mmCIF file of N, CA, C and O in Angstrom:
data_model
loop_
_atom_site.group_PDB
_atom_site.id
_atom_site.type_symbol
_atom_site.label_atom_id
_atom_site.label_comp_id
_atom_site.label_asym_id
_atom_site.label_seq_id
_atom_site.Cartn_x
_atom_site.Cartn_y
_atom_site.Cartn_z
ATOM 1 N N MET A 1 130.842 -16.052 -46.413
ATOM 2 C CA MET A 1 129.845 -16.933 -46.482
ATOM 3 C C MET A 1 130.787 -18.153 -46.922
ATOM 4 O O MET A 1 131.259 -17.959 -48.215
ATOM 5 N N PRO A 2 130.738 -19.395 -46.273
ATOM 6 C CA PRO A 2 131.624 -20.260 -46.695
ATOM 7 C C PRO A 2 130.792 -20.972 -48.126
ATOM 8 O O PRO A 2 129.736 -21.070 -48.319
ATOM 9 N N LEU A 3 131.697 -21.736 -48.818
ATOM 10 C CA LEU A 3 130.847 -22.253 -50.078
ATOM 11 C C LEU A 3 130.152 -23.581 -49.746
ATOM 12 O O LEU A 3 130.693 -24.289 -48.649
ATOM 13 N N LYS A 4 129.194 -24.008 -50.279
ATOM 14 C CA LYS A 4 128.687 -25.220 -49.972
ATOM 15 C C LYS A 4 128.395 -26.060 -51.105
ATOM 16 O O LYS A 4 128.575 -25.505 -52.132
ATOM 17 N N LEU A 5 128.610 -27.259 -50.919
ATOM 18 C CA LEU A 5 128.320 -28.233 -52.125
ATOM 19 C C LEU A 5 127.141 -28.798 -52.211
ATOM 20 O O LEU A 5 126.450 -29.344 -51.312
ATOM 21 N N GLY A 6 126.431 -28.931 -53.248
ATOM 22 C CA GLY A 6 125.292 -29.612 -53.905
ATOM 23 C C GLY A 6 125.625 -30.455 -54.974
ATOM 24 O O GLY A 6 126.661 -30.329 -55.638
ATOM 25 N N VAL A 7 125.132 -31.691 -54.731
ATOM 26 C CA VAL A 7 125.439 -32.697 -55.617
ATOM 27 C C VAL A 7 124.102 -33.278 -56.473
ATOM 28 O O VAL A 7 122.835 -33.595 -56.085
ATOM 29 N N ASN A 8 124.288 -33.039 -57.719
ATOM 30 C CA ASN A 8 123.304 -33.786 -58.401
ATOM 31 C C ASN A 8 123.268 -35.174 -59.154
ATOM 32 O O ASN A 8 124.355 -35.562 -59.348
ATOM 33 N N ILE A 9 122.077 -35.703 -58.497
ATOM 34 C CA ILE A 9 122.134 -37.457 -58.483
ATOM 35 C C ILE A 9 121.453 -37.962 -59.926
ATOM 36 O O ILE A 9 121.533 -39.095 -60.077
ATOM 37 N N ASP A 10 121.366 -36.990 -60.865
ATOM 38 C CA ASP A 10 120.752 -37.361 -62.219
ATOM 39 C C ASP A 10 121.104 -38.606 -62.803
ATOM 40 O O ASP A 10 120.660 -39.210 -63.553
ATOM 41 N N HIS A 11 122.515 -38.251 -63.018
ATOM 42 C CA HIS A 11 123.105 -39.423 -63.789
ATOM 43 C C HIS A 11 123.506 -40.625 -63.083
ATOM 44 O O HIS A 11 123.532 -41.678 -63.873
ATOM 45 N N VAL A 12 123.173 -41.065 -61.873
ATOM 46 C CA VAL A 12 123.111 -42.152 -61.214
ATOM 47 C C VAL A 12 121.815 -42.792 -61.574
ATOM 48 O O VAL A 12 121.617 -43.949 -62.021
ATOM 49 N N ALA A 13 120.613 -41.850 -61.802
ATOM 50 C CA ALA A 13 119.290 -42.217 -62.149
ATOM 51 C C ALA A 13 119.382 -42.896 -63.744
ATOM 52 O O ALA A 13 118.751 -43.803 -64.092
ATOM 53 N N THR A 14 120.119 -41.952 -64.357
ATOM 54 C CA THR A 14 120.255 -42.402 -65.685
ATOM 55 C C THR A 14 120.856 -43.796 -66.066
ATOM 56 O O THR A 14 120.228 -44.577 -66.903
ATOM 57 N N ILE A 15 121.804 -43.999 -65.393
ATOM 58 C CA ILE A 15 122.473 -45.507 -65.449
ATOM 59 C C ILE A 15 121.336 -46.493 -65.050
ATOM 60 O O ILE A 15 121.282 -47.352 -65.774
ATOM 61 N N ARG A 16 120.836 -46.231 -64.117
ATOM 62 C CA ARG A 16 119.848 -47.461 -63.490
ATOM 63 C C ARG A 16 118.666 -47.230 -64.648
ATOM 64 O O ARG A 16 118.372 -48.436 -64.962
ATOM 65 N N GLU A 17 118.182 -46.489 -65.209
ATOM 66 C CA GLU A 17 116.990 -46.313 -66.233
ATOM 67 C C GLU A 17 117.552 -47.107 -67.537
ATOM 68 O O GLU A 17 116.792 -47.598 -68.216
ATOM 69 N N ALA A 18 118.911 -46.789 -67.773
ATOM 70 C CA ALA A 18 119.362 -47.561 -69.095
ATOM 71 C C ALA A 18 119.342 -48.961 -68.970
ATOM 72 O O ALA A 18 119.187 -49.662 -69.758
ATOM 73 N N ARG A 19 119.730 -49.501 -67.676
ATOM 74 C CA ARG A 19 119.734 -50.809 -67.408
ATOM 75 C C ARG A 19 118.371 -51.495 -66.872
ATOM 76 O O ARG A 19 118.178 -52.454 -67.546
ATOM 77 N N TYR A 20 117.572 -50.767 -66.287
ATOM 78 C CA TYR A 20 116.400 -51.392 -65.589
ATOM 79 C C TYR A 20 114.764 -50.647 -66.101
ATOM 80 O O TYR A 20 113.926 -50.867 -65.206
ATOM 81 N N ARG A 21 115.051 -49.928 -66.909
ATOM 82 C CA ARG A 21 113.680 -49.018 -67.279
ATOM 83 C C ARG A 21 112.339 -50.037 -67.228
ATOM 84 O O ARG A 21 112.542 -50.856 -67.676
ATOM 85 N N GLY A 22 111.163 -49.432 -66.382
ATOM 86 C CA GLY A 22 110.107 -50.232 -66.489
ATOM 87 C C GLY A 22 110.063 -51.331 -65.329
ATOM 88 O O GLY A 22 109.156 -51.764 -65.056
ATOM 89 N N ARG A 23 111.191 -51.400 -64.694
ATOM 90 C CA ARG A 23 111.205 -52.671 -63.832
ATOM 91 C C ARG A 23 111.125 -52.025 -62.299
ATOM 92 O O ARG A 23 111.392 -50.863 -62.140
ATOM 93 N N PRO A 24 110.503 -52.747 -61.440
ATOM 94 C CA PRO A 24 110.361 -52.268 -60.059
ATOM 95 C C PRO A 24 111.497 -51.929 -59.487
ATOM 96 O O PRO A 24 111.545 -51.114 -58.104
ATOM 97 N N VAL A 25 112.604 -52.434 -59.555
ATOM 98 C CA VAL A 25 114.078 -52.266 -58.959
ATOM 99 C C VAL A 25 115.090 -52.126 -59.844
ATOM 100 O O VAL A 25 114.876 -52.566 -60.893
ATOM 101 N N GLY A 26 116.119 -51.478 -59.278
ATOM 102 C CA GLY A 26 117.409 -51.403 -60.536
ATOM 103 C C GLY A 26 118.319 -50.737 -59.609
ATOM 104 O O GLY A 26 118.310 -50.057 -58.510
ATOM 105 N N GLU A 27 119.615 -50.735 -60.052
ATOM 106 C CA GLU A 27 120.763 -50.170 -59.738
ATOM 107 C C GLU A 27 121.655 -49.335 -60.502
ATOM 108 O O GLU A 27 121.360 -49.730 -61.956
ATOM 109 N N PRO A 28 122.202 -48.561 -60.324
ATOM 110 C CA PRO A 28 122.730 -48.008 -58.794
ATOM 111 C C PRO A 28 121.263 -47.393 -58.520
ATOM 112 O O PRO A 28 120.335 -46.735 -59.345
ATOM 113 N N ASP A 29 121.389 -47.083 -57.238
ATOM 114 C CA ASP A 29 119.925 -46.287 -56.482
ATOM 115 C C ASP A 29 120.483 -44.915 -56.111
ATOM 116 O O ASP A 29 121.436 -44.435 -55.396
ATOM 117 N N PRO A 30 119.685 -43.964 -56.792
ATOM 118 C CA PRO A 30 120.026 -42.518 -56.864
ATOM 119 C C PRO A 30 119.963 -42.211 -55.380
ATOM 120 O O PRO A 30 120.777 -41.241 -54.876
ATOM 121 N N ILE A 31 119.118 -42.819 -54.361
ATOM 122 C CA ILE A 31 118.780 -42.514 -53.276
ATOM 123 C C ILE A 31 119.963 -42.882 -52.349
ATOM 124 O O ILE A 31 120.518 -42.080 -51.441
ATOM 125 N N GLU A 32 120.402 -44.012 -52.480
ATOM 126 C CA GLU A 32 121.712 -44.374 -51.896
ATOM 127 C C GLU A 32 122.972 -43.741 -52.267
ATOM 128 O O GLU A 32 123.752 -43.145 -51.236
ATOM 129 N N ALA A 33 122.966 -43.240 -53.386
ATOM 130 C CA ALA A 33 123.888 -42.302 -53.806
ATOM 131 C C ALA A 33 123.974 -40.725 -52.999
ATOM 132 O O ALA A 33 124.839 -40.461 -52.903
ATOM 133 N N ALA A 34 122.565 -40.408 -52.909
ATOM 134 C CA ALA A 34 122.533 -39.177 -52.260
ATOM 135 C C ALA A 34 122.992 -39.241 -50.732
ATOM 136 O O ALA A 34 123.500 -38.339 -50.186
ATOM 137 N N LEU A 35 122.433 -40.232 -50.242
ATOM 138 C CA LEU A 35 122.918 -40.497 -48.881
ATOM 139 C C LEU A 35 124.303 -40.827 -48.511
ATOM 140 O O LEU A 35 125.156 -40.160 -47.431
ATOM 141 N N LEU A 36 124.919 -41.304 -49.420
ATOM 142 C CA LEU A 36 126.521 -41.276 -49.478
ATOM 143 C C LEU A 36 127.029 -39.934 -49.749
ATOM 144 O O LEU A 36 128.047 -39.797 -48.866
ATOM 145 N N CYS A 37 126.530 -39.068 -50.664
ATOM 146 C CA CYS A 37 127.015 -37.723 -50.654
ATOM 147 C C CYS A 37 126.631 -36.998 -49.403
ATOM 148 O O CYS A 37 127.743 -36.219 -49.043
ATOM 149 N N GLU A 38 125.754 -37.176 -48.625
ATOM 150 C CA GLU A 38 125.543 -36.611 -47.587
ATOM 151 C C GLU A 38 126.447 -36.794 -46.350
ATOM 152 O O GLU A 38 127.218 -36.134 -45.655
ATOM 153 N N LYS A 39 126.732 -38.197 -46.432
ATOM 154 C CA LYS A 39 127.638 -38.691 -45.353
ATOM 155 C C LYS A 39 129.081 -38.103 -45.644
ATOM 156 O O LYS A 39 130.123 -37.989 -44.832
ATOM 157 N N ALA A 40 129.413 -37.993 -46.911
ATOM 158 C CA ALA A 40 130.893 -37.248 -47.352
ATOM 159 C C ALA A 40 130.912 -35.745 -47.156
ATOM 160 O O ALA A 40 132.087 -35.331 -47.383
ATOM 161 N N GLY A 41 129.734 -35.287 -46.493
ATOM 162 C CA GLY A 41 129.602 -33.841 -46.239
ATOM 163 C C GLY A 41 128.807 -33.054 -47.368
ATOM 164 O O GLY A 41 129.051 -31.740 -47.342
ATOM 165 N N ALA A 42 128.461 -33.430 -48.378
ATOM 166 C CA ALA A 42 127.499 -32.419 -49.144
ATOM 167 C C ALA A 42 126.486 -31.763 -48.286
ATOM 168 O O ALA A 42 125.822 -32.455 -47.438
ATOM 169 N N HIS A 43 126.191 -30.488 -48.890
ATOM 170 C CA HIS A 43 125.343 -29.838 -47.972
ATOM 171 C C HIS A 43 123.922 -29.883 -48.566
ATOM 172 O O HIS A 43 122.884 -29.313 -48.080
ATOM 173 N N GLY A 44 123.660 -30.306 -49.563
ATOM 174 C CA GLY A 44 122.526 -30.496 -50.610
ATOM 175 C C GLY A 44 122.477 -31.503 -51.567
ATOM 176 O O GLY A 44 123.496 -31.892 -52.283
ATOM 177 N N ILE A 45 121.284 -31.919 -52.155
ATOM 178 C CA ILE A 45 121.180 -32.808 -53.441
ATOM 179 C C ILE A 45 120.170 -32.313 -54.262
ATOM 180 O O ILE A 45 119.179 -31.709 -53.690
ATOM 181 N N THR A 46 120.430 -32.284 -55.519
ATOM 182 C CA THR A 46 119.821 -31.736 -56.527
ATOM 183 C C THR A 46 119.397 -32.942 -57.424
ATOM 184 O O THR A 46 120.035 -33.919 -57.836
ATOM 185 N N ALA A 47 118.006 -33.116 -57.827
ATOM 186 C CA ALA A 47 117.372 -33.935 -58.569
ATOM 187 C C ALA A 47 116.522 -33.232 -59.877
ATOM 188 O O ALA A 47 115.755 -32.334 -59.320
ATOM 189 N N HIS A 48 116.472 -33.518 -60.783
ATOM 190 C CA HIS A 48 115.981 -32.805 -62.057
ATOM 191 C C HIS A 48 114.765 -33.873 -62.314
ATOM 192 O O HIS A 48 115.043 -34.936 -63.236
ATOM 193 N N LEU A 49 113.659 -33.410 -62.157
ATOM 194 C CA LEU A 49 112.382 -34.532 -62.667
ATOM 195 C C LEU A 49 112.050 -33.832 -63.895
ATOM 196 O O LEU A 49 111.216 -32.821 -64.014
ATOM 197 N N ARG A 50 112.170 -34.680 -64.906
ATOM 198 C CA ARG A 50 111.828 -34.206 -66.278
ATOM 199 C C ARG A 50 110.462 -34.739 -66.998
ATOM 200 O O ARG A 50 110.080 -35.535 -66.144
ATOM 201 N N GLU A 51 109.748 -34.128 -67.569
ATOM 202 C CA GLU A 51 108.533 -34.349 -68.242
ATOM 203 C C GLU A 51 108.623 -35.823 -68.752
ATOM 204 O O GLU A 51 107.343 -36.613 -68.623
ATOM 205 N N ASP A 52 109.505 -36.213 -69.429
ATOM 206 C CA ASP A 52 109.821 -37.457 -69.902
ATOM 207 C C ASP A 52 109.932 -38.413 -68.887
ATOM 208 O O ASP A 52 110.351 -39.736 -69.373
ATOM 209 N N ARG A 53 110.499 -38.036 -67.624
ATOM 210 C CA ARG A 53 110.939 -39.204 -66.804
ATOM 211 C C ARG A 53 112.224 -39.876 -67.155
ATOM 212 O O ARG A 53 112.545 -41.090 -66.665
ATOM 213 N N ARG A 54 112.981 -39.290 -67.831
ATOM 214 C CA ARG A 54 114.242 -40.267 -68.513
ATOM 215 C C ARG A 54 115.401 -40.429 -67.317
ATOM 216 O O ARG A 54 116.303 -41.600 -67.769
ATOM 217 N N HIS A 55 115.457 -39.845 -66.428
ATOM 218 C CA HIS A 55 116.307 -39.783 -65.311
ATOM 219 C C HIS A 55 115.549 -40.377 -63.754
ATOM 220 O O HIS A 55 115.351 -41.424 -63.687
ATOM 221 N N ILE A 56 115.344 -39.243 -63.223
ATOM 222 C CA ILE A 56 114.684 -39.180 -61.869
ATOM 223 C C ILE A 56 113.205 -39.715 -62.131
ATOM 224 O O ILE A 56 112.523 -39.145 -62.967
ATOM 225 N N GLN A 57 112.578 -40.356 -61.347
ATOM 226 C CA GLN A 57 111.199 -40.813 -61.119
ATOM 227 C C GLN A 57 110.605 -40.177 -60.022
ATOM 228 O O GLN A 57 111.119 -39.771 -59.231
ATOM 229 N N ASP A 58 109.408 -40.005 -60.066
ATOM 230 C CA ASP A 58 108.445 -39.672 -59.108
ATOM 231 C C ASP A 58 108.652 -40.070 -57.603
ATOM 232 O O ASP A 58 108.623 -39.362 -56.693
ATOM 233 N N ALA A 59 108.858 -41.434 -57.812
ATOM 234 C CA ALA A 59 109.115 -42.312 -56.385
ATOM 235 C C ALA A 59 110.466 -41.905 -55.952
ATOM 236 O O ALA A 59 110.832 -41.759 -54.522
ATOM 237 N N ASP A 60 111.396 -41.759 -56.782
ATOM 238 C CA ASP A 60 112.767 -41.127 -56.431
ATOM 239 C C ASP A 60 112.543 -39.857 -55.614
ATOM 240 O O ASP A 60 113.302 -39.868 -54.369
ATOM 241 N N VAL A 61 111.944 -38.998 -56.051
ATOM 242 C CA VAL A 61 111.743 -37.589 -55.590
ATOM 243 C C VAL A 61 110.937 -37.802 -54.135
ATOM 244 O O VAL A 61 111.431 -37.184 -53.129
ATOM 245 N N ARG A 62 110.143 -38.792 -53.953
ATOM 246 C CA ARG A 62 109.608 -38.949 -52.503
ATOM 247 C C ARG A 62 110.250 -39.745 -51.730
ATOM 248 O O ARG A 62 110.445 -39.304 -50.694
ATOM 249 N N ARG A 63 111.076 -40.529 -51.978
ATOM 250 C CA ARG A 63 112.158 -41.101 -51.531
ATOM 251 C C ARG A 63 113.607 -40.295 -50.887
ATOM 252 O O ARG A 63 113.742 -40.474 -49.789
ATOM 253 N N LEU A 64 113.792 -39.275 -51.759
ATOM 254 C CA LEU A 64 114.657 -38.452 -51.508
ATOM 255 C C LEU A 64 114.084 -37.605 -50.329
ATOM 256 O O LEU A 64 114.710 -37.076 -49.419
ATOM 257 N N ARG A 65 113.129 -36.875 -50.436
ATOM 258 C CA ARG A 65 112.467 -35.926 -49.573
ATOM 259 C C ARG A 65 112.314 -36.834 -47.915
ATOM 260 O O ARG A 65 112.830 -35.985 -47.044
ATOM 261 N N ALA A 66 111.967 -38.048 -48.086
ATOM 262 C CA ALA A 66 112.005 -39.009 -46.802
ATOM 263 C C ALA A 66 113.434 -39.234 -46.252
ATOM 264 O O ALA A 66 113.467 -39.370 -44.990
ATOM 265 N N GLY A 67 114.325 -39.287 -47.284
ATOM 266 C CA GLY A 67 115.574 -40.101 -46.737
ATOM 267 C C GLY A 67 116.671 -39.043 -46.563
ATOM 268 O O GLY A 67 117.552 -39.377 -45.682
ATOM 269 N N ILE A 68 116.814 -37.958 -47.232
ATOM 270 C CA ILE A 68 117.945 -37.123 -47.074
ATOM 271 C C ILE A 68 117.834 -36.234 -45.805
ATOM 272 O O ILE A 68 116.484 -35.812 -45.502
ATOM 273 N N ARG A 69 118.828 -35.805 -45.189
ATOM 274 C CA ARG A 69 118.604 -34.600 -44.218
ATOM 275 C C ARG A 69 119.055 -33.326 -44.493
ATOM 276 O O ARG A 69 118.955 -32.407 -43.786
ATOM 277 N N THR A 70 119.795 -33.309 -45.689
ATOM 278 C CA THR A 70 120.215 -31.942 -46.114
ATOM 279 C C THR A 70 118.933 -31.153 -47.147
ATOM 280 O O THR A 70 117.894 -31.725 -47.111
ATOM 281 N N ARG A 71 119.526 -29.969 -47.635
ATOM 282 C CA ARG A 71 118.497 -29.569 -48.505
ATOM 283 C C ARG A 71 118.289 -30.202 -49.884
ATOM 284 O O ARG A 71 119.258 -30.846 -50.716
ATOM 285 N N LEU A 72 116.784 -30.633 -50.122
ATOM 286 C CA LEU A 72 116.430 -30.758 -51.584
ATOM 287 C C LEU A 72 116.271 -29.889 -52.496
ATOM 288 O O LEU A 72 115.302 -29.044 -52.279
ATOM 289 N N ASN A 73 116.943 -29.862 -53.801
ATOM 290 C CA ASN A 73 116.694 -29.003 -54.743
ATOM 291 C C ASN A 73 116.305 -29.691 -55.753
ATOM 292 O O ASN A 73 116.829 -30.606 -56.384
ATOM 293 N N LEU A 74 114.926 -29.168 -56.088
ATOM 294 C CA LEU A 74 114.195 -30.053 -57.112
ATOM 295 C C LEU A 74 114.109 -29.031 -58.508
ATOM 296 O O LEU A 74 113.841 -28.062 -58.500
ATOM 297 N N GLU A 75 114.932 -29.515 -59.637
ATOM 298 C CA GLU A 75 114.951 -28.968 -60.845
ATOM 299 C C GLU A 75 113.715 -29.475 -61.347
ATOM 300 O O GLU A 75 113.611 -30.785 -61.150
ATOM 301 N N MET A 76 112.689 -28.980 -62.122
ATOM 302 C CA MET A 76 111.617 -29.518 -62.594
ATOM 303 C C MET A 76 111.128 -28.599 -63.860
ATOM 304 O O MET A 76 111.526 -27.378 -63.995
ATOM 305 N N ALA A 77 110.414 -29.129 -64.583
ATOM 306 C CA ALA A 77 109.553 -28.501 -65.600
ATOM 307 C C ALA A 77 108.319 -27.817 -65.238
ATOM 308 O O ALA A 77 107.891 -28.238 -63.992
ATOM 309 N N ASN A 78 107.845 -26.848 -65.472
ATOM 310 C CA ASN A 78 106.435 -26.122 -65.294
ATOM 311 C C ASN A 78 105.411 -27.052 -65.750
ATOM 312 O O ASN A 78 104.858 -26.384 -66.610
ATOM 313 N N ALA A 79 105.336 -28.068 -65.401
ATOM 314 C CA ALA A 79 104.121 -29.057 -65.894
ATOM 315 C C ALA A 79 103.279 -29.273 -64.766
ATOM 316 O O ALA A 79 103.572 -29.722 -63.679
ATOM 317 N N PRO A 80 101.922 -29.505 -64.847
ATOM 318 C CA PRO A 80 100.938 -29.703 -63.801
ATOM 319 C C PRO A 80 101.360 -30.856 -62.797
ATOM 320 O O PRO A 80 101.257 -30.550 -61.704
ATOM 321 N N ALA A 81 101.305 -31.860 -63.452
ATOM 322 C CA ALA A 81 101.858 -33.233 -62.560
ATOM 323 C C ALA A 81 103.067 -33.013 -61.880
ATOM 324 O O ALA A 81 103.292 -33.424 -60.509
ATOM 325 N N ILE A 82 103.818 -32.330 -62.400
ATOM 326 C CA ILE A 82 105.523 -32.119 -61.597
ATOM 327 C C ILE A 82 105.155 -30.980 -60.572
ATOM 328 O O ILE A 82 105.597 -31.064 -59.274
ATOM 329 N N VAL A 83 104.374 -29.855 -60.794
ATOM 330 C CA VAL A 83 103.910 -28.926 -59.894
ATOM 331 C C VAL A 83 103.317 -29.502 -58.731
ATOM 332 O O VAL A 83 103.353 -29.078 -57.495
ATOM 333 N N ASP A 84 102.294 -30.508 -59.007
ATOM 334 C CA ASP A 84 101.613 -31.051 -57.923
ATOM 335 C C ASP A 84 102.594 -31.925 -56.853
ATOM 336 O O ASP A 84 102.368 -31.840 -55.595
ATOM 337 N N LEU A 85 103.429 -32.460 -57.394
ATOM 338 C CA LEU A 85 104.474 -33.547 -56.754
ATOM 339 C C LEU A 85 105.043 -32.568 -55.888
ATOM 340 O O LEU A 85 105.630 -32.742 -54.780
ATOM 341 N N ALA A 86 105.549 -31.351 -56.421
ATOM 342 C CA ALA A 86 106.399 -30.343 -55.493
ATOM 343 C C ALA A 86 105.892 -29.956 -54.400
ATOM 344 O O ALA A 86 106.216 -29.819 -53.256
ATOM 345 N N LEU A 87 104.340 -29.783 -54.944
ATOM 346 C CA LEU A 87 103.687 -28.865 -53.802
ATOM 347 C C LEU A 87 103.550 -30.099 -52.806
ATOM 348 O O LEU A 87 103.244 -29.858 -51.535
ATOM 349 N N GLU A 88 103.472 -31.377 -53.021
ATOM 350 C CA GLU A 88 103.193 -32.633 -52.308
ATOM 351 C C GLU A 88 104.523 -32.783 -51.313
ATOM 352 O O GLU A 88 104.446 -32.886 -49.913
ATOM 353 N N ILE A 89 105.739 -32.723 -51.631
ATOM 354 C CA ILE A 89 106.698 -33.158 -50.929
ATOM 355 C C ILE A 89 107.538 -31.811 -50.270
ATOM 356 O O ILE A 89 108.316 -31.950 -49.528
ATOM 357 N N HIS A 90 107.266 -30.689 -50.804
ATOM 358 C CA HIS A 90 108.021 -29.465 -50.343
ATOM 359 C C HIS A 90 109.478 -29.496 -50.291
ATOM 360 O O HIS A 90 110.193 -29.330 -49.347
ATOM 361 N N PRO A 91 110.115 -29.607 -51.620
ATOM 362 C CA PRO A 91 111.455 -29.609 -51.612
ATOM 363 C C PRO A 91 111.887 -28.071 -50.935
ATOM 364 O O PRO A 91 111.222 -27.119 -51.036
ATOM 365 N N ASP A 92 113.281 -28.082 -50.610
ATOM 366 C CA ASP A 92 113.548 -26.854 -49.937
ATOM 367 C C ASP A 92 114.029 -25.798 -51.110
ATOM 368 O O ASP A 92 113.746 -24.649 -50.698
ATOM 369 N N ILE A 93 114.305 -25.995 -52.138
ATOM 370 C CA ILE A 93 114.690 -25.326 -53.319
ATOM 371 C C ILE A 93 114.002 -25.837 -54.717
ATOM 372 O O ILE A 93 113.769 -26.937 -54.790
ATOM 373 N N VAL A 94 113.582 -24.889 -55.493
ATOM 374 C CA VAL A 94 112.869 -25.439 -56.597
ATOM 375 C C VAL A 94 113.520 -24.431 -57.923
ATOM 376 O O VAL A 94 113.752 -23.272 -57.597
ATOM 377 N N CYS A 95 113.951 -25.090 -58.636
ATOM 378 C CA CYS A 95 114.548 -24.365 -59.928
ATOM 379 C C CYS A 95 113.699 -24.855 -61.275
ATOM 380 O O CYS A 95 113.763 -26.135 -61.388
ATOM 381 N N LEU A 96 113.033 -23.944 -61.800
ATOM 382 C CA LEU A 96 112.175 -24.325 -63.047
ATOM 383 C C LEU A 96 113.276 -24.333 -64.161
ATOM 384 O O LEU A 96 113.880 -23.362 -64.511
ATOM 385 N N VAL A 97 113.278 -25.331 -64.833
ATOM 386 C CA VAL A 97 114.063 -25.554 -65.920
ATOM 387 C C VAL A 97 112.969 -25.824 -67.484
ATOM 388 O O VAL A 97 112.276 -26.914 -67.486
ATOM 389 N N PRO A 98 113.310 -24.710 -68.375
ATOM 390 C CA PRO A 98 112.389 -25.241 -69.497
ATOM 391 C C PRO A 98 113.044 -26.381 -70.249
ATOM 392 O O PRO A 98 114.233 -26.723 -70.492
ATOM 393 N N GLU A 99 112.153 -27.169 -70.672
ATOM 394 C CA GLU A 99 112.290 -28.627 -71.441
ATOM 395 C C GLU A 99 112.279 -28.233 -72.875
ATOM 396 O O GLU A 99 112.579 -29.270 -73.866
ATOM 397 N N ARG A 100 111.672 -27.255 -73.216
ATOM 398 C CA ARG A 100 111.125 -27.045 -74.984
ATOM 399 C C ARG A 100 111.708 -25.598 -75.397
ATOM 400 O O ARG A 100 111.704 -24.913 -74.709
#
């Protein structure tokens, strides 16, 4: 079985949130980064939606699901709002990550 590359885009969102937290737009755009990774040959995109939303935001997850063509790996807390979002968007892979 050949190796496959998955790229985690959390830190792209971290930079955006540090610069533009609470604003409707900001850069760098994690979805744009994900699309560039796919274009460069990545087989999947990983995003970690945390309870405190310090990196990836709910809107990012929705845009990722709509925009990428490869697998979406959603790392997530076992929190009701995040579970509801996962059930809505149907990521290809879910990885439950304890936060406390």
